Structure formats: C-alpha cells, structure tokens
C-alpha cells in the first residue's frame, strides 16, 4: 500500500461569523495558542500535520500526554521524576463500585485533591479534607471528564519554570523560576486564575537558592524530554520538605504578556518579541 501524498496547501481558509468562507492567505507557520480540549490536546496539532502546516509547540503525542494528568504522571514516574501519589478511576468504576473506589483512596491521606484527568484552569479541581466530601468532589470532576484523579495533597511552595526548545542539536533551555504565592486562598483555583480573586500573587523570579534553581531546571528539562515535548512548555512543581515534585506539564502555557511563561523568560533576559521569534525559528527549523 502506498501512503497518500499530503495534499495540503499553505493557504488557510476560515468560515466567518456570517457563514461565508474567506482566506487568511498563505501561512508560513501556525502558533496554536489554544487551551484545553481540541486546542492543546493534540487534535489541532494532528489537523496541522494532515494539512502539512508547520506549527509552534509540541506534536500530537506530547500534547495529548500533557493534557492528561494520569498519563503525564505515568511517564514522569517512569523517568524517575517525583510526582504526587495518585489513584485514577473512570466514571464507569465510580458508577458500579463506588465503595471500592473510596476504599482505594484511603492510602492517599488528607487533604487530597480531586481533579478531572483532562481539564485545566483548575476547573473541576477540589481540595477534600473529610471523607464525606469525596462524593461531591468526584461528581464535580466527572462533569469535566470521564476519568478522575485523586492525589495526595502536598504542602509546599508552587514554583514553575519555562522550557524553550533550542535549535537542533542543543539541549532545551530553562528559564528562572516563577512562584505562585498562595496566601489567602485554599489553592490556586479558577477564581484566582481568571477572575482576579484576591489571595494569590505571581512572583518572578522566585526566591530560590542557586542549587535549588539548578535542580529544578534540570528536572524541568528532563520532564520536557520524557514527554517528548517540542517548542515550549511550562513545568509546574511543588517544592516540598522532601524536595521538588512535578505537578503538571503545560504544553501550551498561558501566553499573555503578563503570564508566567513570558514573565519567566523576561526575567531570564529574553523579551516578548525575542521569545516569539525564537519559537517561530525553532518551529521553522523543525519543519
Ligand atoms: N496534589 C496537590 N497538592 C496541593 N495542591 C494541589 C495539588 N494538586 C493541585 N493543587 C492545587 O490546585 C491547583 C490546580 O491544580 P492543577 O493540577 O494544576 O490543575 P490545572 O491543570 O487545572 O491547573 C494547583 O495550582 C494547586 O494550587
Ligand atoms: Mg495547574
């Protein structure tokens, strides 16, 4: 069997609000700054592969892995990177054997965090401190995805760093660290992220000792490579009494000029326009 030729053109046509298609002209490169399902989960990336358009950021597999907290943690753990202990179950298991599911959560301790496997923006995430609160938290998470994770609640600082792929043959670069300082809230929830609710401060650069920063940068690079990321990623950690634990890897992190990813690069000496240029050049070099 012969693999069909890819027949995409580099002209992108979109359908306007009035239903009439119009062309955006020939496209050199796509920067898919999209969040969530269909945006950063590998589907748009797969579509771009099919139409043969080069794009910034991770490909299909790393995008899907990064979107799914269970599979991210599985790959990171296999690479020897610490993650919070977790239990994963499906909507079907919860519907048919809720007592068994609840029994399996006992070893995680209290508080625990309940989350949808694939969501983001803290949507559907709850902190659970008493066993009778699991029910509502699991239902909330199941409203977002058919797979749920329950994790040991970690005590520590939330620190993150930004990874940038280098031109071929060079190791990815890692920025200085940023910190989400949680003061007046339970955790970094949706209201704090998007509704400007008080009790959270984003600090960059975070106050870390040089050896802590270099350990964190090394772990971020390893996480990036373990998931097979490309282009860029933000790697989020908890700095606990037992050291760094990776919480998640965002393959398309927030990208407004005040978001953590560009702020971490600015604090590392790379301006916003320079950062965008780098990302485009790296994607062009790859295509
Ligand atoms: N295991 C955990 N221990 C302590 N805090 C947690 C844990 N998991 C999540 N959180 C808190 O919940 C927030 C959102 O969870 P996260 O896993 O980052 O989901 P999202 O993909 O929606 O950002 C985190 O930024 C952190 O404040
Ligand atoms: Mg997060």
PDB file of C-alpha atoms and ligand atoms in Angstrom:
ATOM      1  CA  UNK A   1       0.000   0.000   0.000  1.00  0.00           C
ATOM      2  CA  UNK A   2       1.245   3.465  -0.824  1.00  0.00           C
ATOM      3  CA  UNK A   3       0.929   6.190   1.795  1.00  0.00           C
ATOM      4  CA  UNK A   4      -1.053   9.012   0.166  1.00  0.00           C
ATOM      5  CA  UNK A   5       0.768  12.216  -0.658  1.00  0.00           C
ATOM      6  CA  UNK A   6      -0.083  15.059   1.698  1.00  0.00           C
ATOM      7  CA  UNK A   7      -2.081  17.477  -0.355  1.00  0.00           C
ATOM      8  CA  UNK A   8      -2.445  20.484   1.972  1.00  0.00           C
ATOM      9  CA  UNK A   9      -1.904  23.984   0.684  1.00  0.00           C
ATOM     10  CA  UNK A  10      -0.431  26.727   2.853  1.00  0.00           C
ATOM     11  CA  UNK A  11      -3.474  28.885   2.413  1.00  0.00           C
ATOM     12  CA  UNK A  12      -5.772  28.861   5.408  1.00  0.00           C
ATOM     13  CA  UNK A  13      -9.478  29.367   4.779  1.00  0.00           C
ATOM     14  CA  UNK A  14     -11.819  30.058   7.674  1.00  0.00           C
ATOM     15  CA  UNK A  15     -15.571  30.421   7.867  1.00  0.00           C
ATOM     16  CA  UNK A  16     -16.668  33.852   9.076  1.00  0.00           C
ATOM     17  CA  UNK A  17     -19.474  34.506  11.539  1.00  0.00           C
ATOM     18  CA  UNK A  18     -21.759  35.096   8.570  1.00  0.00           C
ATOM     19  CA  UNK A  19     -21.027  31.567   7.334  1.00  0.00           C
ATOM     20  CA  UNK A  20     -19.014  32.800   4.354  1.00  0.00           C
ATOM     21  CA  UNK A  21     -15.535  31.281   3.935  1.00  0.00           C
ATOM     22  CA  UNK A  22     -12.614  33.639   3.445  1.00  0.00           C
ATOM     23  CA  UNK A  23      -8.903  33.133   3.119  1.00  0.00           C
ATOM     24  CA  UNK A  24      -6.260  34.295   5.560  1.00  0.00           C
ATOM     25  CA  UNK A  25      -3.709  33.987   2.786  1.00  0.00           C
ATOM     26  CA  UNK A  26      -0.670  31.733   2.656  1.00  0.00           C
ATOM     27  CA  UNK A  27       0.511  30.736   6.130  1.00  0.00           C
ATOM     28  CA  UNK A  28       4.184  30.187   6.990  1.00  0.00           C
ATOM     29  CA  UNK A  29       3.624  28.857  10.442  1.00  0.00           C
ATOM     30  CA  UNK A  30       0.765  28.366  12.895  1.00  0.00           C
ATOM     31  CA  UNK A  31       1.087  29.317  16.559  1.00  0.00           C
ATOM     32  CA  UNK A  32      -1.801  27.395  18.137  1.00  0.00           C
ATOM     33  CA  UNK A  33      -2.266  29.430  21.328  1.00  0.00           C
ATOM     34  CA  UNK A  34      -5.335  27.470  22.328  1.00  0.00           C
ATOM     35  CA  UNK A  35      -6.247  25.990  25.683  1.00  0.00           C
ATOM     36  CA  UNK A  36      -7.970  22.785  26.565  1.00  0.00           C
ATOM     37  CA  UNK A  37      -9.787  20.186  24.524  1.00  0.00           C
ATOM     38  CA  UNK A  38      -9.195  20.380  20.747  1.00  0.00           C
ATOM     39  CA  UNK A  39      -6.594  23.116  21.349  1.00  0.00           C
ATOM     40  CA  UNK A  40      -3.676  21.676  23.317  1.00  0.00           C
ATOM     41  CA  UNK A  41      -4.636  18.005  23.400  1.00  0.00           C
ATOM     42  CA  UNK A  42      -3.069  17.013  20.084  1.00  0.00           C
ATOM     43  CA  UNK A  43      -6.168  17.298  17.913  1.00  0.00           C
ATOM     44  CA  UNK A  44      -5.388  20.660  16.311  1.00  0.00           C
ATOM     45  CA  UNK A  45      -1.772  19.528  16.064  1.00  0.00           C
ATOM     46  CA  UNK A  46      -2.936  16.411  14.178  1.00  0.00           C
ATOM     47  CA  UNK A  47      -5.008  18.542  11.825  1.00  0.00           C
ATOM     48  CA  UNK A  48      -1.975  20.737  11.119  1.00  0.00           C
ATOM     49  CA  UNK A  49       0.102  17.633  10.380  1.00  0.00           C
ATOM     50  CA  UNK A  50      -2.538  16.464   7.906  1.00  0.00           C
ATOM     51  CA  UNK A  51      -2.588  19.744   6.012  1.00  0.00           C
ATOM     52  CA  UNK A  52       1.217  19.937   6.216  1.00  0.00           C
ATOM     53  CA  UNK A  53       1.407  23.275   8.011  1.00  0.00           C
ATOM     54  CA  UNK A  54       4.356  23.790  10.355  1.00  0.00           C
ATOM     55  CA  UNK A  55       3.380  24.856  13.863  1.00  0.00           C
ATOM     56  CA  UNK A  56       4.871  26.033  17.132  1.00  0.00           C
ATOM     57  CA  UNK A  57       4.943  23.670  20.080  1.00  0.00           C
ATOM     58  CA  UNK A  58       4.506  20.021  20.851  1.00  0.00           C
ATOM     59  CA  UNK A  59       3.257  17.449  18.387  1.00  0.00           C
ATOM     60  CA  UNK A  60       0.322  15.079  18.715  1.00  0.00           C
ATOM     61  CA  UNK A  61       1.672  12.667  21.320  1.00  0.00           C
ATOM     62  CA  UNK A  62       3.251  15.138  23.754  1.00  0.00           C
ATOM     63  CA  UNK A  63       0.222  17.431  23.505  1.00  0.00           C
ATOM     64  CA  UNK A  64      -2.133  14.562  24.369  1.00  0.00           C
ATOM     65  CA  UNK A  65       0.120  13.331  27.160  1.00  0.00           C
ATOM     66  CA  UNK A  66       0.437  16.803  28.674  1.00  0.00           C
ATOM     67  CA  UNK A  67      -3.324  17.215  28.595  1.00  0.00           C
ATOM     68  CA  UNK A  68      -3.953  14.027  30.559  1.00  0.00           C
ATOM     69  CA  UNK A  69      -2.734  14.214  34.147  1.00  0.00           C
ATOM     70  CA  UNK A  70      -2.749  10.435  34.617  1.00  0.00           C
ATOM     71  CA  UNK A  71      -0.583   9.730  31.577  1.00  0.00           C
ATOM     72  CA  UNK A  72       1.721  12.685  32.302  1.00  0.00           C
ATOM     73  CA  UNK A  73       2.374  11.320  35.784  1.00  0.00           C
ATOM     74  CA  UNK A  74       2.836   7.779  34.483  1.00  0.00           C
ATOM     75  CA  UNK A  75       5.523   8.881  32.011  1.00  0.00           C
ATOM     76  CA  UNK A  76       7.254  11.180  34.524  1.00  0.00           C
ATOM     77  CA  UNK A  77       7.315   8.473  37.165  1.00  0.00           C
ATOM     78  CA  UNK A  78       8.829   6.036  34.658  1.00  0.00           C
ATOM     79  CA  UNK A  79      11.528   8.654  34.003  1.00  0.00           C
ATOM     80  CA  UNK A  80      12.351   8.771  37.727  1.00  0.00           C
ATOM     81  CA  UNK A  81      10.772  12.191  38.347  1.00  0.00           C
ATOM     82  CA  UNK A  82       8.820  12.580  41.598  1.00  0.00           C
ATOM     83  CA  UNK A  83       5.050  13.132  41.304  1.00  0.00           C
ATOM     84  CA  UNK A  84       2.345  13.186  43.995  1.00  0.00           C
ATOM     85  CA  UNK A  85       0.895   9.722  44.764  1.00  0.00           C
ATOM     86  CA  UNK A  86      -2.406   9.279  42.968  1.00  0.00           C
ATOM     87  CA  UNK A  87      -5.329   6.983  42.213  1.00  0.00           C
ATOM     88  CA  UNK A  88      -7.149   7.095  38.902  1.00  0.00           C
ATOM     89  CA  UNK A  89     -10.610   5.718  38.166  1.00  0.00           C
ATOM     90  CA  UNK A  90     -13.252   6.016  35.493  1.00  0.00           C
ATOM     91  CA  UNK A  91     -16.876   7.164  35.552  1.00  0.00           C
ATOM     92  CA  UNK A  92     -17.830   3.542  34.973  1.00  0.00           C
ATOM     93  CA  UNK A  93     -15.881   2.314  38.020  1.00  0.00           C
ATOM     94  CA  UNK A  94     -17.396   5.073  40.155  1.00  0.00           C
ATOM     95  CA  UNK A  95     -20.916   4.207  38.975  1.00  0.00           C
ATOM     96  CA  UNK A  96     -20.569   0.477  39.527  1.00  0.00           C
ATOM     97  CA  UNK A  97     -18.246   0.142  42.537  1.00  0.00           C
ATOM     98  CA  UNK A  98     -18.132   3.441  44.477  1.00  0.00           C
ATOM     99  CA  UNK A  99     -17.254   1.716  47.768  1.00  0.00           C
ATOM    100  CA  UNK A 100     -14.198   0.089  46.212  1.00  0.00           C
ATOM    101  CA  UNK A 101     -13.137   3.401  44.686  1.00  0.00           C
ATOM    102  CA  UNK A 102     -13.489   5.178  48.050  1.00  0.00           C
ATOM    103  CA  UNK A 103     -11.568   2.393  49.798  1.00  0.00           C
ATOM    104  CA  UNK A 104      -8.697   2.790  47.307  1.00  0.00           C
ATOM    105  CA  UNK A 105      -8.342   6.469  48.290  1.00  0.00           C
ATOM    106  CA  UNK A 106      -7.550   5.733  51.937  1.00  0.00           C
ATOM    107  CA  UNK A 107      -3.800   5.479  51.378  1.00  0.00           C
ATOM    108  CA  UNK A 108      -3.587   8.983  49.903  1.00  0.00           C
ATOM    109  CA  UNK A 109      -4.068  10.747  53.237  1.00  0.00           C
ATOM    110  CA  UNK A 110      -5.783  14.046  53.916  1.00  0.00           C
ATOM    111  CA  UNK A 111      -6.204  16.557  52.436  1.00  0.00           C
ATOM    112  CA  UNK A 112      -6.476  15.115  48.941  1.00  0.00           C
ATOM    113  CA  UNK A 113      -7.015  16.810  45.597  1.00  0.00           C
ATOM    114  CA  UNK A 114      -9.699  15.544  43.235  1.00  0.00           C
ATOM    115  CA  UNK A 115      -9.330  16.513  39.573  1.00  0.00           C
ATOM    116  CA  UNK A 116     -10.548  15.634  36.113  1.00  0.00           C
ATOM    117  CA  UNK A 117      -7.800  13.830  34.151  1.00  0.00           C
ATOM    118  CA  UNK A 118      -8.144  16.269  31.254  1.00  0.00           C
ATOM    119  CA  UNK A 119      -9.325  19.791  32.007  1.00  0.00           C
ATOM    120  CA  UNK A 120      -7.158  22.734  33.105  1.00  0.00           C
ATOM    121  CA  UNK A 121      -7.631  26.219  34.548  1.00  0.00           C
ATOM    122  CA  UNK A 122      -8.430  24.471  37.870  1.00  0.00           C
ATOM    123  CA  UNK A 123     -11.893  23.654  36.511  1.00  0.00           C
ATOM    124  CA  UNK A 124     -13.372  20.707  38.420  1.00  0.00           C
ATOM    125  CA  UNK A 125     -10.488  20.656  40.962  1.00  0.00           C
ATOM    126  CA  UNK A 126     -11.382  20.343  44.664  1.00  0.00           C
ATOM    127  CA  UNK A 127      -9.433  20.069  47.888  1.00  0.00           C
ATOM    128  CA  UNK A 128     -11.028  17.409  50.068  1.00  0.00           C
ATOM    129  CA  UNK A 129     -10.315  17.305  53.794  1.00  0.00           C
ATOM    130  CA  UNK A 130     -13.032  14.951  55.065  1.00  0.00           C
ATOM    131  CA  UNK A 131     -14.078  11.560  53.627  1.00  0.00           C
ATOM    132  CA  UNK A 132     -17.706  12.617  53.180  1.00  0.00           C
ATOM    133  CA  UNK A 133     -16.629  15.432  50.840  1.00  0.00           C
ATOM    134  CA  UNK A 134     -15.300  12.985  48.220  1.00  0.00           C
ATOM    135  CA  UNK A 135     -18.714  12.329  46.724  1.00  0.00           C
ATOM    136  CA  UNK A 136     -19.439  15.894  45.618  1.00  0.00           C
ATOM    137  CA  UNK A 137     -15.821  16.490  44.545  1.00  0.00           C
ATOM    138  CA  UNK A 138     -15.791  13.377  42.354  1.00  0.00           C
ATOM    139  CA  UNK A 139     -19.101  14.353  40.738  1.00  0.00           C
ATOM    140  CA  UNK A 140     -17.685  17.826  40.047  1.00  0.00           C
ATOM    141  CA  UNK A 141     -14.601  16.334  38.380  1.00  0.00           C
ATOM    142  CA  UNK A 142     -16.703  13.839  36.402  1.00  0.00           C
ATOM    143  CA  UNK A 143     -18.683  16.731  34.931  1.00  0.00           C
ATOM    144  CA  UNK A 144     -15.457  17.679  33.082  1.00  0.00           C
ATOM    145  CA  UNK A 145     -14.039  14.301  32.081  1.00  0.00           C
ATOM    146  CA  UNK A 146     -14.866  10.614  32.313  1.00  0.00           C
ATOM    147  CA  UNK A 147     -11.611   9.895  34.171  1.00  0.00           C
ATOM    148  CA  UNK A 148     -10.757  11.285  37.602  1.00  0.00           C
ATOM    149  CA  UNK A 149      -7.547  11.507  39.637  1.00  0.00           C
ATOM    150  CA  UNK A 150      -7.311  11.781  43.380  1.00  0.00           C
ATOM    151  CA  UNK A 151      -3.906  12.902  44.645  1.00  0.00           C
ATOM    152  CA  UNK A 152      -2.199  13.291  47.975  1.00  0.00           C
ATOM    153  CA  UNK A 153      -2.394  16.968  48.928  1.00  0.00           C
ATOM    154  CA  UNK A 154       1.157  18.313  49.057  1.00  0.00           C
ATOM    155  CA  UNK A 155       2.397  21.020  51.388  1.00  0.00           C
ATOM    156  CA  UNK A 156       4.936  23.314  49.819  1.00  0.00           C
ATOM    157  CA  UNK A 157       5.590  26.230  47.510  1.00  0.00           C
ATOM    158  CA  UNK A 158       4.182  26.251  43.969  1.00  0.00           C
ATOM    159  CA  UNK A 159       7.043  27.040  41.620  1.00  0.00           C
ATOM    160  CA  UNK A 160       7.190  26.808  37.855  1.00  0.00           C
ATOM    161  CA  UNK A 161       9.687  27.282  35.087  1.00  0.00           C
ATOM    162  CA  UNK A 162       9.530  27.778  31.369  1.00  0.00           C
ATOM    163  CA  UNK A 163      11.260  25.496  28.878  1.00  0.00           C
ATOM    164  CA  UNK A 164      12.201  26.508  25.370  1.00  0.00           C
ATOM    165  CA  UNK A 165      13.387  24.085  22.725  1.00  0.00           C
ATOM    166  CA  UNK A 166      16.678  25.051  21.161  1.00  0.00           C
ATOM    167  CA  UNK A 167      17.769  24.789  17.581  1.00  0.00           C
ATOM    168  CA  UNK A 168      18.570  21.191  16.527  1.00  0.00           C
ATOM    169  CA  UNK A 169      21.391  19.537  18.417  1.00  0.00           C
ATOM    170  CA  UNK A 170      21.198  21.735  21.510  1.00  0.00           C
ATOM    171  CA  UNK A 171      19.598  20.944  24.883  1.00  0.00           C
ATOM    172  CA  UNK A 172      16.351  22.761  25.751  1.00  0.00           C
ATOM    173  CA  UNK A 173      16.833  25.971  27.727  1.00  0.00           C
ATOM    174  CA  UNK A 174      15.089  26.554  31.031  1.00  0.00           C
ATOM    175  CA  UNK A 175      14.163  29.940  32.495  1.00  0.00           C
ATOM    176  CA  UNK A 176      14.468  31.154  36.046  1.00  0.00           C
ATOM    177  CA  UNK A 177      11.621  30.078  38.315  1.00  0.00           C
ATOM    178  CA  UNK A 178       8.352  31.844  38.973  1.00  0.00           C
ATOM    179  CA  UNK A 179       6.208  31.285  42.044  1.00  0.00           C
ATOM    180  CA  UNK A 180       2.504  31.268  42.706  1.00  0.00           C
ATOM    181  CA  UNK A 181       2.305  32.580  46.241  1.00  0.00           C
ATOM    182  CA  UNK A 182      -0.946  31.398  47.785  1.00  0.00           C
ATOM    183  CA  UNK A 183      -1.768  33.452  50.849  1.00  0.00           C
ATOM    184  CA  UNK A 184      -5.465  33.995  51.376  1.00  0.00           C
ATOM    185  CA  UNK A 185      -6.942  31.031  49.467  1.00  0.00           C
ATOM    186  CA  UNK A 186      -7.251  27.274  49.750  1.00  0.00           C
ATOM    187  CA  UNK A 187      -5.388  26.714  46.478  1.00  0.00           C
ATOM    188  CA  UNK A 188      -4.775  28.279  43.037  1.00  0.00           C
ATOM    189  CA  UNK A 189      -8.374  27.942  41.865  1.00  0.00           C
ATOM    190  CA  UNK A 190     -10.307  29.165  38.834  1.00  0.00           C
ATOM    191  CA  UNK A 191     -11.385  32.398  40.556  1.00  0.00           C
ATOM    192  CA  UNK A 192      -7.772  33.292  41.328  1.00  0.00           C
ATOM    193  CA  UNK A 193      -6.604  32.437  37.798  1.00  0.00           C
ATOM    194  CA  UNK A 194      -9.231  34.257  35.789  1.00  0.00           C
ATOM    195  CA  UNK A 195     -11.475  36.383  37.995  1.00  0.00           C
ATOM    196  CA  UNK A 196      -8.675  38.219  39.773  1.00  0.00           C
ATOM    197  CA  UNK A 197      -9.845  36.947  43.155  1.00  0.00           C
ATOM    198  CA  UNK A 198      -7.517  38.041  45.989  1.00  0.00           C
ATOM    199  CA  UNK A 199      -5.066  35.815  47.870  1.00  0.00           C
ATOM    200  CA  UNK A 200      -2.659  34.933  45.044  1.00  0.00           C
ATOM    201  CA  UNK A 201       0.484  36.661  43.914  1.00  0.00           C
ATOM    202  CA  UNK A 202       2.644  35.697  40.936  1.00  0.00           C
ATOM    203  CA  UNK A 203       6.309  36.357  41.663  1.00  0.00           C
ATOM    204  CA  UNK A 204       9.171  36.092  39.175  1.00  0.00           C
ATOM    205  CA  UNK A 205      11.961  35.359  39.799  1.00  0.00           C
ATOM    206  CA  UNK A 206      11.129  33.170  42.777  1.00  0.00           C
ATOM    207  CA  UNK A 207      13.395  33.336  45.772  1.00  0.00           C
ATOM    208  CA  UNK A 208      15.364  30.079  45.480  1.00  0.00           C
ATOM    209  CA  UNK A 209      18.914  29.169  46.349  1.00  0.00           C
ATOM    210  CA  UNK A 210      21.134  28.713  43.246  1.00  0.00           C
ATOM    211  CA  UNK A 211      21.403  24.957  43.819  1.00  0.00           C
ATOM    212  CA  UNK A 212      17.607  24.685  44.178  1.00  0.00           C
ATOM    213  CA  UNK A 213      17.108  26.564  40.924  1.00  0.00           C
ATOM    214  CA  UNK A 214      19.557  24.411  39.038  1.00  0.00           C
ATOM    215  CA  UNK A 215      17.970  21.208  40.373  1.00  0.00           C
ATOM    216  CA  UNK A 216      14.558  22.494  39.307  1.00  0.00           C
ATOM    217  CA  UNK A 217      15.820  23.481  35.854  1.00  0.00           C
ATOM    218  CA  UNK A 218      17.361  20.061  35.394  1.00  0.00           C
ATOM    219  CA  UNK A 219      14.091  18.362  36.366  1.00  0.00           C
ATOM    220  CA  UNK A 220      12.116  20.622  34.013  1.00  0.00           C
ATOM    221  CA  UNK A 221      14.432  19.709  31.137  1.00  0.00           C
ATOM    222  CA  UNK A 222      14.083  16.019  31.953  1.00  0.00           C
ATOM    223  CA  UNK A 223      10.281  16.289  32.160  1.00  0.00           C
ATOM    224  CA  UNK A 224      10.205  18.093  28.795  1.00  0.00           C
ATOM    225  CA  UNK A 225      12.265  15.366  27.209  1.00  0.00           C
ATOM    226  CA  UNK A 226      10.469  12.472  28.939  1.00  0.00           C
ATOM    227  CA  UNK A 227       7.153  13.601  27.431  1.00  0.00           C
ATOM    228  CA  UNK A 228       8.743  14.281  24.052  1.00  0.00           C
ATOM    229  CA  UNK A 229       7.731  17.959  24.111  1.00  0.00           C
ATOM    230  CA  UNK A 230       8.693  20.373  21.376  1.00  0.00           C
ATOM    231  CA  UNK A 231       8.882  24.155  21.198  1.00  0.00           C
ATOM    232  CA  UNK A 232       7.817  25.197  24.654  1.00  0.00           C
ATOM    233  CA  UNK A 233       6.320  24.019  27.919  1.00  0.00           C
ATOM    234  CA  UNK A 234       5.795  25.294  31.434  1.00  0.00           C
ATOM    235  CA  UNK A 235       6.671  22.750  34.077  1.00  0.00           C
ATOM    236  CA  UNK A 236       4.873  23.228  37.401  1.00  0.00           C
ATOM    237  CA  UNK A 237       6.298  21.950  40.670  1.00  0.00           C
ATOM    238  CA  UNK A 238       5.630  21.813  44.367  1.00  0.00           C
ATOM    239  CA  UNK A 239       8.715  22.455  46.454  1.00  0.00           C
ATOM    240  CA  UNK A 240       8.050  20.267  49.484  1.00  0.00           C
ATOM    241  CA  UNK A 241      10.102  19.343  52.544  1.00  0.00           C
ATOM    242  CA  UNK A 242      11.120  16.221  50.571  1.00  0.00           C
ATOM    243  CA  UNK A 243      12.195  18.179  47.507  1.00  0.00           C
ATOM    244  CA  UNK A 244      10.708  19.001  44.119  1.00  0.00           C
ATOM    245  CA  UNK A 245       7.596  17.191  42.913  1.00  0.00           C
ATOM    246  CA  UNK A 246       6.240  17.827  39.415  1.00  0.00           C
ATOM    247  CA  UNK A 247       2.543  18.712  39.373  1.00  0.00           C
ATOM    248  CA  UNK A 248       1.976  19.085  35.654  1.00  0.00           C
ATOM    249  CA  UNK A 249       3.446  19.992  32.297  1.00  0.00           C
ATOM    250  CA  UNK A 250       1.601  22.568  30.214  1.00  0.00           C
ATOM    251  CA  UNK A 251       2.457  22.183  26.544  1.00  0.00           C
ATOM    252  CA  UNK A 252       0.719  25.463  25.646  1.00  0.00           C
ATOM    253  CA  UNK A 253       1.045  27.651  28.732  1.00  0.00           C
ATOM    254  CA  UNK A 254      -0.758  30.958  29.281  1.00  0.00           C
ATOM    255  CA  UNK A 255       0.745  33.409  26.827  1.00  0.00           C
ATOM    256  CA  UNK A 256      -0.440  36.916  27.575  1.00  0.00           C
ATOM    257  CA  UNK A 257       2.423  39.363  28.158  1.00  0.00           C
ATOM    258  CA  UNK A 258       1.800  39.080  31.932  1.00  0.00           C
ATOM    259  CA  UNK A 259       1.537  35.273  32.002  1.00  0.00           C
ATOM    260  CA  UNK A 260       4.136  33.244  33.851  1.00  0.00           C
ATOM    261  CA  UNK A 261       5.772  31.762  30.729  1.00  0.00           C
ATOM    262  CA  UNK A 262       6.794  35.072  29.090  1.00  0.00           C
ATOM    263  CA  UNK A 263       7.458  36.654  32.519  1.00  0.00           C
ATOM    264  CA  UNK A 264       9.921  33.886  33.376  1.00  0.00           C
ATOM    265  CA  UNK A 265      11.727  34.453  30.062  1.00  0.00           C
ATOM    266  CA  UNK A 266      11.757  38.202  30.557  1.00  0.00           C
ATOM    267  CA  UNK A 267      13.369  37.662  33.960  1.00  0.00           C
ATOM    268  CA  UNK A 268      15.863  35.365  32.193  1.00  0.00           C
ATOM    269  CA  UNK A 269      16.805  38.059  29.676  1.00  0.00           C
ATOM    270  CA  UNK A 270      14.519  37.251  26.726  1.00  0.00           C
ATOM    271  CA  UNK A 271      11.961  39.890  25.723  1.00  0.00           C
ATOM    272  CA  UNK A 272       8.443  39.021  24.491  1.00  0.00           C
ATOM    273  CA  UNK A 273       9.260  39.737  20.793  1.00  0.00           C
ATOM    274  CA  UNK A 274      12.528  37.784  21.087  1.00  0.00           C
ATOM    275  CA  UNK A 275      10.650  34.873  22.654  1.00  0.00           C
ATOM    276  CA  UNK A 276       8.057  34.774  19.853  1.00  0.00           C
ATOM    277  CA  UNK A 277      10.833  34.979  17.236  1.00  0.00           C
ATOM    278  CA  UNK A 278      12.698  32.083  18.882  1.00  0.00           C
ATOM    279  CA  UNK A 279       9.586  29.925  18.937  1.00  0.00           C
ATOM    280  CA  UNK A 280       8.906  30.591  15.265  1.00  0.00           C
ATOM    281  CA  UNK A 281      12.526  29.980  14.246  1.00  0.00           C
ATOM    282  CA  UNK A 282      12.683  26.694  16.162  1.00  0.00           C
ATOM    283  CA  UNK A 283       9.422  25.514  14.568  1.00  0.00           C
ATOM    284  CA  UNK A 284      10.694  26.512  11.113  1.00  0.00           C
ATOM    285  CA  UNK A 285      13.944  24.665  11.689  1.00  0.00           C
ATOM    286  CA  UNK A 286      11.949  21.553  12.607  1.00  0.00           C
ATOM    287  CA  UNK A 287       9.569  21.634   9.629  1.00  0.00           C
TER     288      UNK A 287
HETATM  289  N1  LIG B   1      -1.553  17.385  44.942  1.00  0.00           N
HETATM  290  C1  LIG B   1      -1.748  18.670  45.236  1.00  0.00           C
HETATM  291  N2  LIG B   1      -1.338  19.190  46.416  1.00  0.00           N
HETATM  292  C2  LIG B   1      -1.529  20.513  46.717  1.00  0.00           C
HETATM  293  N3  LIG B   1      -2.142  21.392  45.893  1.00  0.00           N
HETATM  294  C3  LIG B   1      -2.601  20.931  44.722  1.00  0.00           C
HETATM  295  C4  LIG B   1      -2.419  19.559  44.306  1.00  0.00           C
HETATM  296  N4  LIG B   1      -2.947  19.408  43.102  1.00  0.00           N
HETATM  297  C5  LIG B   1      -3.444  20.601  42.733  1.00  0.00           C
HETATM  298  N5  LIG B   1      -3.246  21.528  43.704  1.00  0.00           N
HETATM  299  C6  LIG B   1      -3.679  22.948  43.642  1.00  0.00           C
HETATM  300  O1  LIG B   1      -4.712  23.059  42.664  1.00  0.00           O
HETATM  301  C7  LIG B   1      -4.279  23.890  41.561  1.00  0.00           C
HETATM  302  C8  LIG B   1      -4.836  23.352  40.257  1.00  0.00           C
HETATM  303  O2  LIG B   1      -4.443  22.007  40.065  1.00  0.00           O
HETATM  304  P1  LIG B   1      -3.678  21.533  38.759  1.00  0.00           P
HETATM  305  O3  LIG B   1      -3.347  20.095  38.937  1.00  0.00           O
HETATM  306  O4  LIG B   1      -2.547  22.446  38.498  1.00  0.00           O
HETATM  307  O5  LIG B   1      -4.795  21.648  37.625  1.00  0.00           O
HETATM  308  P2  LIG B   1      -4.954  22.585  36.354  1.00  0.00           P
HETATM  309  O6  LIG B   1      -4.495  21.757  35.198  1.00  0.00           O
HETATM  310  O7  LIG B   1      -6.424  22.839  36.289  1.00  0.00           O
HETATM  311  O8  LIG B   1      -4.109  23.809  36.552  1.00  0.00           O
HETATM  312  C9  LIG B   1      -2.764  23.889  41.664  1.00  0.00           C
HETATM  313  O9  LIG B   1      -2.211  25.055  41.075  1.00  0.00           O
HETATM  314  C10 LIG B   1      -2.566  23.864  43.187  1.00  0.00           C
HETATM  315  O10 LIG B   1      -2.803  25.148  43.767  1.00  0.00           O
HETATM  316 MG1  LIG B   2      -2.108  23.913  37.044  1.00  0.00          MG
END
